Amino acid sequence: MTKVLEVAGVEHRFGDTVALDDLALDVAAGECVALLGPNGAGKTTLVNLAVGMLVRQRGTVLVGGADPRWASTRRQLGVVQQTLGFPKVLTVRELITGAAVRGGKPRSSAAPIMAELDLTKLADRRARKLSGGQQQRVQLAMALVAEPRLLILDEPTVGLDMPARRKFWEIIARRRAAGVGVLVTTHLIEETAAVADRVVVLNHGRVVTSGSPTELVARFPDRTVLARTAVPERRLAELPGVLSVRREDALVRLATREPEELLRVLLAEDPALSGLRVEGTGLAEAVLAFTGGSARPNAEVRA
Ligand SMILES: Nc1ncnc2c1ncn2[C@@H]1O[C@H](COP(=O)(O)OP(=O)(O)OP(=O)(O)O)[C@@H](O)[C@H]1O
């Protein structure tokens, strides 16, 4: 499989701070790799090296086999980054046409991409005056118009509502089907689980683990059985397969690896049992565990 991003043996320091430490990571054509990790893990540093904004200190960073600091390499790269501000006076059409020309494409390539991203009606508006979600679409159009081989998306869906997020990932899926590789950094872990082939978890500048979202979650086989019951804690702890018991008011949380067996004995023990629920480990909890945080049972947890 062709690699569109190759990172190997990368070390990067800011003074005494080691931001990246012997880092290796690849993105293949058509693959979506999510880079996750807590604040300060080194995600932005890696992105800035990959887009050629930082000068490499040690190791290899190649986009489409070439140095991302070369202008010819950057033409193969589409970037959506939170921090980029638009110039004051330029319209949506001017920005997207400019990105097409810089990428070696004809000016006429702007119109179809504006249509795909619902920007046609906004074409003559100044980009700076648009809403956050609309500006995000302009950035994506600028990133896509030159048909890059690699997309780097840094927190790309922050500020987008649910329909806009769905649309965003649909557009990315179409590019992936055409062989475009994607590197995405995000704190919205559960969203990533739905779109990424592979997750790379960074902490303190190092890769602490990587794998498909399903593989990472499968490394945490524990399930939590929640129920309202009058059965005393000591008795609950003796039930088969119970690893731990925690009571929160009337609710008990029982950790187990055999939830079905536990449910059977629980119901036999307390026919008046109510509020029964079984929770599994989500990707967010798995990532927190890998980076030394404690698990939190929320649908969308910031790493
Ligand atoms: N320009 C800089 N000068 C000094 N230190 C920096 C600079 N940029 C990053 N660092 C340090 O490098 C480390 C990695 O930072 P980086 O911004 O890459 O992390 P991150 O994973 O993107 O974090 P976040 O999720 O908060 O954006 C941190 O310890 C940070 O303080």
mmCIF file of C-alpha atoms and ligand atoms in Angstrom:
data_model
loop_
_atom_site.group_PDB
_atom_site.id
_atom_site.type_symbol
_atom_site.label_atom_id
_atom_site.label_comp_id
_atom_site.label_asym_id
_atom_site.label_seq_id
_atom_site.Cartn_x
_atom_site.Cartn_y
_atom_site.Cartn_z
ATOM 1 C CA MET A 1 0.000 0.000 0.000
ATOM 2 C CA THR A 2 1.388 3.420 -0.960
ATOM 3 C CA LYS A 3 2.266 5.551 2.028
ATOM 4 C CA VAL A 4 1.224 9.177 1.776
ATOM 5 C CA LEU A 5 2.732 10.156 5.145
ATOM 6 C CA GLU A 6 5.843 8.571 6.645
ATOM 7 C CA VAL A 7 7.180 9.665 10.021
ATOM 8 C CA ALA A 8 10.120 7.800 11.575
ATOM 9 C CA GLY A 9 12.517 8.458 14.453
ATOM 10 C CA VAL A 10 11.246 11.995 14.916
ATOM 11 C CA GLU A 11 12.424 13.926 17.917
ATOM 12 C CA HIS A 12 11.429 17.536 18.451
ATOM 13 C CA ARG A 13 12.360 19.842 21.303
ATOM 14 C CA PHE A 14 11.309 23.324 22.338
ATOM 15 C CA GLY A 15 14.200 24.315 24.618
ATOM 16 C CA ASP A 16 14.212 21.693 27.365
ATOM 17 C CA THR A 17 10.722 20.408 26.495
ATOM 18 C CA VAL A 18 10.704 17.197 24.483
ATOM 19 C CA ALA A 19 7.527 17.537 22.382
ATOM 20 C CA LEU A 20 8.135 14.415 20.246
ATOM 21 C CA ASP A 21 10.361 11.523 21.242
ATOM 22 C CA ASP A 22 11.397 8.879 18.675
ATOM 23 C CA LEU A 23 8.012 9.061 16.989
ATOM 24 C CA ALA A 24 6.971 6.788 14.120
ATOM 25 C CA LEU A 25 3.665 6.868 12.256
ATOM 26 C CA ASP A 26 2.443 6.150 8.709
ATOM 27 C CA VAL A 27 -0.702 6.938 6.767
ATOM 28 C CA ALA A 28 -1.460 4.804 3.705
ATOM 29 C CA ALA A 29 -3.429 5.946 0.659
ATOM 30 C CA GLY A 30 -7.152 5.815 1.469
ATOM 31 C CA GLU A 31 -6.529 5.285 5.183
ATOM 32 C CA CYS A 32 -7.857 7.491 8.009
ATOM 33 C CA VAL A 33 -5.546 7.631 11.029
ATOM 34 C CA ALA A 34 -6.671 9.460 14.164
ATOM 35 C CA LEU A 35 -4.054 10.980 16.413
ATOM 36 C CA LEU A 36 -5.375 11.101 19.967
ATOM 37 C CA GLY A 37 -3.879 12.099 23.277
ATOM 38 C CA PRO A 38 -4.171 14.576 26.139
ATOM 39 C CA ASN A 39 -3.169 18.247 26.037
ATOM 40 C CA GLY A 40 0.545 18.625 25.446
ATOM 41 C CA ALA A 41 0.943 15.090 24.031
ATOM 42 C CA GLY A 42 2.638 16.428 20.879
ATOM 43 C CA LYS A 43 -0.187 16.251 18.313
ATOM 44 C CA THR A 44 0.125 19.844 17.065
ATOM 45 C CA THR A 45 3.905 19.559 16.871
ATOM 46 C CA LEU A 46 3.563 16.507 14.642
ATOM 47 C CA VAL A 47 0.937 18.208 12.467
ATOM 48 C CA ASN A 48 3.138 21.303 12.111
ATOM 49 C CA LEU A 49 6.071 19.127 11.013
ATOM 50 C CA ALA A 50 3.879 17.272 8.515
ATOM 51 C CA VAL A 51 2.547 20.485 6.960
ATOM 52 C CA GLY A 52 6.045 21.970 6.745
ATOM 53 C CA MET A 53 5.410 24.753 9.277
ATOM 54 C CA LEU A 54 8.131 23.522 11.636
ATOM 55 C CA VAL A 55 11.701 22.709 10.667
ATOM 56 C CA ARG A 56 12.489 19.059 11.360
ATOM 57 C CA GLN A 57 15.184 18.568 14.000
ATOM 58 C CA ARG A 58 15.731 14.801 13.911
ATOM 59 C CA GLY A 59 14.173 11.885 12.017
ATOM 60 C CA THR A 60 12.159 11.552 8.809
ATOM 61 C CA VAL A 61 8.919 13.283 7.802
ATOM 62 C CA LEU A 62 7.812 12.579 4.220
ATOM 63 C CA VAL A 63 4.585 13.504 2.445
ATOM 64 C CA GLY A 64 4.127 11.503 -0.737
ATOM 65 C CA GLY A 65 7.788 10.510 -0.368
ATOM 66 C CA ALA A 66 9.077 14.113 -0.260
ATOM 67 C CA ASP A 67 9.967 16.854 2.239
ATOM 68 C CA PRO A 68 6.839 18.817 3.267
ATOM 69 C CA ARG A 69 8.871 22.038 3.360
ATOM 70 C CA TRP A 70 9.141 21.977 -0.438
ATOM 71 C CA ALA A 71 6.373 23.896 -2.240
ATOM 72 C CA SER A 72 5.915 21.002 -4.691
ATOM 73 C CA THR A 73 5.220 18.642 -1.758
ATOM 74 C CA ARG A 74 2.763 21.001 -0.105
ATOM 75 C CA ARG A 75 0.666 20.881 -3.288
ATOM 76 C CA GLN A 76 -0.062 17.248 -2.393
ATOM 77 C CA LEU A 77 -1.333 18.294 1.010
ATOM 78 C CA GLY A 78 -4.713 19.653 2.111
ATOM 79 C CA VAL A 79 -4.884 21.142 5.592
ATOM 80 C CA VAL A 80 -7.767 22.138 7.857
ATOM 81 C CA GLN A 81 -6.421 23.795 10.991
ATOM 82 C CA GLN A 82 -8.212 25.775 13.704
ATOM 83 C CA THR A 83 -5.637 28.523 13.939
ATOM 84 C CA LEU A 84 -5.670 29.704 10.341
ATOM 85 C CA GLY A 85 -7.420 33.070 9.935
ATOM 86 C CA PHE A 86 -8.608 34.343 6.555
ATOM 87 C CA PRO A 87 -7.204 37.576 5.065
ATOM 88 C CA LYS A 88 -9.569 40.496 5.732
ATOM 89 C CA VAL A 89 -10.928 41.358 2.301
ATOM 90 C CA LEU A 90 -10.974 38.114 0.312
ATOM 91 C CA THR A 91 -14.223 36.484 -0.745
ATOM 92 C CA VAL A 92 -14.987 32.783 -0.569
ATOM 93 C CA ARG A 93 -14.562 32.456 -4.354
ATOM 94 C CA GLU A 94 -11.216 34.325 -4.320
ATOM 95 C CA LEU A 95 -9.854 32.149 -1.527
ATOM 96 C CA ILE A 96 -10.858 28.876 -3.147
ATOM 97 C CA THR A 97 -9.712 29.961 -6.623
ATOM 98 C CA GLY A 98 -6.401 31.080 -5.102
ATOM 99 C CA ALA A 99 -5.955 27.677 -3.447
ATOM 100 C CA ALA A 100 -6.691 25.953 -6.781
ATOM 101 C CA VAL A 101 -4.109 28.048 -8.650
ATOM 102 C CA ARG A 102 -1.475 27.539 -5.928
ATOM 103 C CA GLY A 103 -2.113 23.816 -6.232
ATOM 104 C CA GLY A 104 -1.518 23.916 -9.999
ATOM 105 C CA LYS A 105 -5.211 23.488 -10.917
ATOM 106 C CA PRO A 106 -7.330 25.650 -13.244
ATOM 107 C CA ARG A 107 -9.471 28.449 -11.780
ATOM 108 C CA SER A 108 -12.530 26.540 -12.982
ATOM 109 C CA SER A 109 -11.949 23.820 -10.330
ATOM 110 C CA ALA A 110 -13.360 26.192 -7.665
ATOM 111 C CA ALA A 111 -17.001 25.992 -8.844
ATOM 112 C CA PRO A 112 -17.591 22.224 -8.411
ATOM 113 C CA ILE A 113 -15.991 22.152 -4.971
ATOM 114 C CA MET A 114 -18.082 25.159 -3.863
ATOM 115 C CA ALA A 115 -21.185 23.315 -5.071
ATOM 116 C CA GLU A 116 -20.177 20.136 -3.204
ATOM 117 C CA LEU A 117 -19.696 22.079 0.039
ATOM 118 C CA ASP A 118 -22.832 24.255 -0.296
ATOM 119 C CA LEU A 119 -20.733 27.387 -0.691
ATOM 120 C CA THR A 120 -22.041 28.606 -4.072
ATOM 121 C CA LYS A 121 -24.507 31.045 -2.503
ATOM 122 C CA LEU A 122 -21.758 32.411 -0.257
ATOM 123 C CA ALA A 123 -19.181 32.731 -3.079
ATOM 124 C CA ASP A 124 -19.062 36.548 -3.090
ATOM 125 C CA ARG A 125 -19.171 37.027 0.674
ATOM 126 C CA ARG A 126 -16.029 37.945 2.594
ATOM 127 C CA ALA A 127 -14.883 34.761 4.310
ATOM 128 C CA ARG A 128 -13.980 36.591 7.535
ATOM 129 C CA LYS A 129 -17.624 37.633 7.960
ATOM 130 C CA LEU A 130 -19.025 34.105 7.769
ATOM 131 C CA SER A 131 -20.127 31.976 10.719
ATOM 132 C CA GLY A 132 -17.640 29.554 12.273
ATOM 133 C CA GLY A 133 -19.247 26.554 10.553
ATOM 134 C CA GLN A 134 -19.277 28.301 7.177
ATOM 135 C CA GLN A 135 -15.615 29.313 7.564
ATOM 136 C CA GLN A 136 -14.792 25.706 8.352
ATOM 137 C CA ARG A 137 -16.407 24.672 5.041
ATOM 138 C CA VAL A 138 -14.349 27.298 3.198
ATOM 139 C CA GLN A 139 -11.179 25.861 4.760
ATOM 140 C CA LEU A 140 -12.185 22.376 3.703
ATOM 141 C CA ALA A 141 -12.906 23.568 0.148
ATOM 142 C CA MET A 142 -9.455 25.215 0.033
ATOM 143 C CA ALA A 143 -7.907 21.984 1.316
ATOM 144 C CA LEU A 144 -9.708 19.819 -1.276
ATOM 145 C CA VAL A 145 -9.674 21.965 -4.408
ATOM 146 C CA ALA A 146 -6.156 20.976 -5.496
ATOM 147 C CA GLU A 147 -6.965 17.261 -5.076
ATOM 148 C CA PRO A 148 -4.363 16.444 -2.393
ATOM 149 C CA ARG A 149 -3.014 12.950 -1.697
ATOM 150 C CA LEU A 150 -2.972 13.603 2.058
ATOM 151 C CA LEU A 151 -5.454 15.540 4.179
ATOM 152 C CA ILE A 152 -4.376 16.793 7.587
ATOM 153 C CA LEU A 153 -7.343 17.730 9.723
ATOM 154 C CA ASP A 154 -6.580 19.383 13.062
ATOM 155 C CA GLU A 155 -9.728 19.407 15.249
ATOM 156 C CA PRO A 156 -11.764 19.798 12.054
ATOM 157 C CA THR A 157 -15.295 19.505 13.413
ATOM 158 C CA VAL A 158 -15.028 21.838 16.415
ATOM 159 C CA GLY A 159 -17.951 24.276 16.244
ATOM 160 C CA LEU A 160 -19.883 22.233 13.680
ATOM 161 C CA ASP A 161 -23.411 21.065 14.480
ATOM 162 C CA MET A 162 -24.413 17.415 14.017
ATOM 163 C CA PRO A 163 -25.711 17.649 10.399
ATOM 164 C CA ALA A 164 -22.606 19.646 9.422
ATOM 165 C CA ARG A 165 -20.352 17.036 11.039
ATOM 166 C CA ARG A 166 -22.098 14.215 9.219
ATOM 167 C CA LYS A 167 -21.750 16.077 5.915
ATOM 168 C CA PHE A 168 -18.088 16.778 6.676
ATOM 169 C CA TRP A 169 -17.293 13.090 7.198
ATOM 170 C CA GLU A 170 -19.273 12.104 4.106
ATOM 171 C CA ILE A 171 -17.108 14.415 2.003
ATOM 172 C CA ILE A 172 -13.959 12.970 3.596
ATOM 173 C CA ALA A 173 -15.209 9.409 2.950
ATOM 174 C CA ARG A 174 -15.580 10.192 -0.767
ATOM 175 C CA ARG A 175 -11.964 11.397 -0.908
ATOM 176 C CA ARG A 176 -10.758 8.317 0.963
ATOM 177 C CA ALA A 177 -12.537 6.057 -1.510
ATOM 178 C CA ALA A 178 -10.520 7.854 -4.200
ATOM 179 C CA GLY A 179 -7.252 7.015 -2.370
ATOM 180 C CA VAL A 180 -6.671 10.147 -0.278
ATOM 181 C CA GLY A 181 -5.006 9.462 3.093
ATOM 182 C CA VAL A 182 -6.252 11.324 6.175
ATOM 183 C CA LEU A 183 -4.523 12.238 9.439
ATOM 184 C CA VAL A 184 -6.980 13.703 11.943
ATOM 185 C CA THR A 185 -6.307 15.045 15.435
ATOM 186 C CA THR A 186 -9.265 15.457 17.722
ATOM 187 C CA HIS A 187 -10.523 15.391 21.261
ATOM 188 C CA LEU A 188 -13.911 14.081 20.087
ATOM 189 C CA ILE A 189 -12.916 10.485 20.525
ATOM 190 C CA GLU A 190 -16.207 8.724 19.943
ATOM 191 C CA GLU A 191 -16.679 10.630 16.691
ATOM 192 C CA THR A 192 -13.244 9.453 15.620
ATOM 193 C CA ALA A 193 -14.098 5.866 16.467
ATOM 194 C CA ALA A 194 -16.796 6.021 13.815
ATOM 195 C CA VAL A 195 -14.523 7.283 11.034
ATOM 196 C CA ALA A 196 -10.937 6.163 11.687
ATOM 197 C CA ASP A 197 -9.365 2.902 10.463
ATOM 198 C CA ARG A 198 -6.591 3.259 12.966
ATOM 199 C CA VAL A 199 -6.027 5.209 16.158
ATOM 200 C CA VAL A 200 -2.586 6.273 17.340
ATOM 201 C CA VAL A 201 -2.492 7.364 20.977
ATOM 202 C CA LEU A 202 0.249 9.834 21.931
ATOM 203 C CA ASN A 203 1.387 10.766 25.405
ATOM 204 C CA HIS A 204 4.456 12.805 26.324
ATOM 205 C CA GLY A 205 5.554 12.814 22.675
ATOM 206 C CA ARG A 206 5.533 9.027 22.284
ATOM 207 C CA VAL A 207 3.145 6.541 20.735
ATOM 208 C CA VAL A 208 1.693 4.653 23.713
ATOM 209 C CA THR A 209 -0.525 2.381 21.647
ATOM 210 C CA SER A 210 -2.139 2.053 18.241
ATOM 211 C CA GLY A 211 -4.718 -0.136 16.540
ATOM 212 C CA SER A 212 -8.221 -0.068 15.124
ATOM 213 C CA PRO A 213 -10.852 1.443 17.456
ATOM 214 C CA THR A 214 -12.303 -2.071 17.919
ATOM 215 C CA GLU A 215 -8.883 -3.520 18.835
ATOM 216 C CA LEU A 216 -8.206 -0.834 21.427
ATOM 217 C CA VAL A 217 -11.605 -1.259 23.066
ATOM 218 C CA ALA A 218 -11.232 -5.062 23.028
ATOM 219 C CA ARG A 219 -8.187 -4.722 25.280
ATOM 220 C CA PHE A 220 -10.639 -3.644 28.010
ATOM 221 C CA PRO A 221 -12.947 -6.626 28.450
ATOM 222 C CA ASP A 222 -14.528 -5.391 31.682
ATOM 223 C CA ARG A 223 -18.235 -4.580 31.661
ATOM 224 C CA THR A 224 -20.188 -2.711 34.317
ATOM 225 C CA VAL A 225 -23.544 -4.014 35.434
ATOM 226 C CA LEU A 226 -25.646 -1.279 37.053
ATOM 227 C CA ALA A 227 -28.776 -1.976 39.080
ATOM 228 C CA ARG A 228 -30.928 -0.786 41.967
ATOM 229 C CA THR A 229 -30.943 -3.499 44.595
ATOM 230 C CA ALA A 230 -31.281 -3.957 48.333
ATOM 231 C CA VAL A 231 -28.757 -6.839 48.332
ATOM 232 C CA PRO A 232 -25.894 -5.873 50.677
ATOM 233 C CA GLU A 233 -22.516 -5.049 49.131
ATOM 234 C CA ARG A 234 -20.774 -7.922 50.891
ATOM 235 C CA ARG A 235 -23.167 -10.426 49.323
ATOM 236 C CA LEU A 236 -22.822 -8.804 45.881
ATOM 237 C CA ALA A 237 -19.044 -9.146 46.104
ATOM 238 C CA GLU A 238 -19.448 -12.916 46.583
ATOM 239 C CA LEU A 239 -21.514 -13.410 43.411
ATOM 240 C CA PRO A 240 -19.738 -15.315 40.597
ATOM 241 C CA GLY A 241 -17.675 -13.199 38.224
ATOM 242 C CA VAL A 242 -17.869 -9.963 40.250
ATOM 243 C CA LEU A 243 -14.542 -8.093 40.136
ATOM 244 C CA SER A 244 -15.572 -5.071 42.200
ATOM 245 C CA VAL A 245 -18.613 -3.443 43.777
ATOM 246 C CA ARG A 246 -19.281 0.281 44.094
ATOM 247 C CA ARG A 247 -22.464 1.707 45.559
ATOM 248 C CA GLU A 248 -23.757 5.125 44.506
ATOM 249 C CA ASP A 249 -26.855 5.776 46.669
ATOM 250 C CA ALA A 250 -29.405 3.130 45.640
ATOM 251 C CA LEU A 251 -27.408 2.173 42.548
ATOM 252 C CA VAL A 252 -24.671 -0.474 42.546
ATOM 253 C CA ARG A 253 -21.953 -0.756 39.916
ATOM 254 C CA LEU A 254 -20.548 -4.258 39.526
ATOM 255 C CA ALA A 255 -17.474 -4.806 37.349
ATOM 256 C CA THR A 256 -17.395 -8.170 35.579
ATOM 257 C CA ARG A 257 -16.135 -9.987 32.513
ATOM 258 C CA GLU A 258 -19.182 -12.284 32.414
ATOM 259 C CA PRO A 259 -22.193 -9.978 32.401
ATOM 260 C CA GLU A 260 -24.729 -12.613 31.236
ATOM 261 C CA GLU A 261 -23.867 -15.032 34.058
ATOM 262 C CA LEU A 262 -23.928 -12.204 36.600
ATOM 263 C CA LEU A 263 -27.340 -10.985 35.406
ATOM 264 C CA ARG A 264 -28.784 -14.470 35.899
ATOM 265 C CA VAL A 265 -27.586 -14.795 39.498
ATOM 266 C CA LEU A 266 -28.468 -11.193 40.328
ATOM 267 C CA LEU A 267 -32.071 -11.688 39.267
ATOM 268 C CA ALA A 268 -32.272 -14.946 41.240
ATOM 269 C CA GLU A 269 -30.830 -13.179 44.284
ATOM 270 C CA ASP A 270 -33.176 -10.163 44.096
ATOM 271 C CA PRO A 271 -36.404 -10.557 42.090
ATOM 272 C CA ALA A 272 -37.244 -6.890 42.946
ATOM 273 C CA LEU A 273 -34.100 -5.690 41.147
ATOM 274 C CA SER A 274 -34.675 -2.623 38.939
ATOM 275 C CA GLY A 275 -32.871 -0.144 36.642
ATOM 276 C CA LEU A 276 -30.701 -2.882 35.173
ATOM 277 C CA ARG A 277 -28.087 -1.689 32.655
ATOM 278 C CA VAL A 278 -24.830 -3.062 31.199
ATOM 279 C CA GLU A 279 -22.096 -0.670 30.048
ATOM 280 C CA GLY A 280 -18.956 -1.487 28.122
ATOM 281 C CA THR A 281 -15.676 0.351 27.749
ATOM 282 C CA GLY A 282 -15.812 2.934 24.975
ATOM 283 C CA LEU A 283 -12.842 4.202 22.995
ATOM 284 C CA ALA A 284 -12.793 7.349 25.149
ATOM 285 C CA GLU A 285 -12.298 5.321 28.340
ATOM 286 C CA ALA A 286 -9.720 3.106 26.620
ATOM 287 C CA VAL A 287 -7.692 6.151 25.498
ATOM 288 C CA LEU A 288 -7.908 7.666 28.979
ATOM 289 C CA ALA A 289 -6.653 4.411 30.468
ATOM 290 C CA PHE A 290 -3.746 4.246 27.988
ATOM 291 C CA THR A 291 -2.703 7.804 28.851
ATOM 292 C CA GLY A 292 -2.933 7.325 32.608
ATOM 293 C CA GLY A 293 -6.326 8.994 33.152
ATOM 294 C CA SER A 294 -9.250 7.334 34.880
ATOM 295 C CA ALA A 295 -12.134 5.909 32.889
ATOM 296 C CA ARG A 296 -15.276 8.041 32.599
ATOM 297 C CA PRO A 297 -18.500 6.595 31.253
ATOM 298 C CA ASN A 298 -19.476 9.509 28.988
ATOM 299 C CA ALA A 299 -20.419 9.236 25.339
ATOM 300 C CA GLU A 300 -17.974 11.911 24.254
ATOM 301 C CA VAL A 301 -15.100 12.556 26.603
ATOM 302 C CA ARG A 302 -12.194 14.899 26.008
ATOM 303 C CA ALA A 303 -8.899 12.991 26.242
HETATM 304 N N1 LIG B 1 6.299 26.941 20.493
HETATM 305 C C1 LIG B 1 6.500 26.232 21.594
HETATM 306 N N2 LIG B 1 7.393 26.638 22.517
HETATM 307 C C2 LIG B 1 7.635 25.912 23.625
HETATM 308 N N3 LIG B 1 7.024 24.740 23.920
HETATM 309 C C3 LIG B 1 6.113 24.293 23.048
HETATM 310 C C4 LIG B 1 5.805 25.013 21.853
HETATM 311 N N4 LIG B 1 4.887 24.304 21.170
HETATM 312 C C5 LIG B 1 4.609 23.204 21.925
HETATM 313 N N5 LIG B 1 5.352 23.191 23.040
HETATM 314 C C6 LIG B 1 5.360 22.148 24.084
HETATM 315 O O1 LIG B 1 5.503 20.898 23.431
HETATM 316 C C7 LIG B 1 4.667 19.915 24.021
HETATM 317 C C8 LIG B 1 3.719 19.353 22.966
HETATM 318 O O2 LIG B 1 2.805 20.374 22.576
HETATM 319 P P1 LIG B 1 1.714 20.203 21.434
HETATM 320 O O3 LIG B 1 1.106 21.546 21.200
HETATM 321 O O4 LIG B 1 2.332 19.516 20.276
HETATM 322 O O5 LIG B 1 0.659 19.222 22.139
HETATM 323 P P2 LIG B 1 -0.822 18.838 21.697
HETATM 324 O O6 LIG B 1 -0.913 17.364 21.823
HETATM 325 O O7 LIG B 1 -1.137 19.440 20.382
HETATM 326 O O8 LIG B 1 -1.697 19.532 22.817
HETATM 327 P P3 LIG B 1 -3.216 20.135 22.751
HETATM 328 O O9 LIG B 1 -4.137 18.952 22.779
HETATM 329 O O10 LIG B 1 -3.268 20.913 24.020
HETATM 330 O O11 LIG B 1 -3.321 20.975 21.530
HETATM 331 C C9 LIG B 1 3.962 20.594 25.172
HETATM 332 O O12 LIG B 1 4.691 20.319 26.344
HETATM 333 C C10 LIG B 1 4.044 22.074 24.820
HETATM 334 O O13 LIG B 1 4.050 22.860 25.985
#
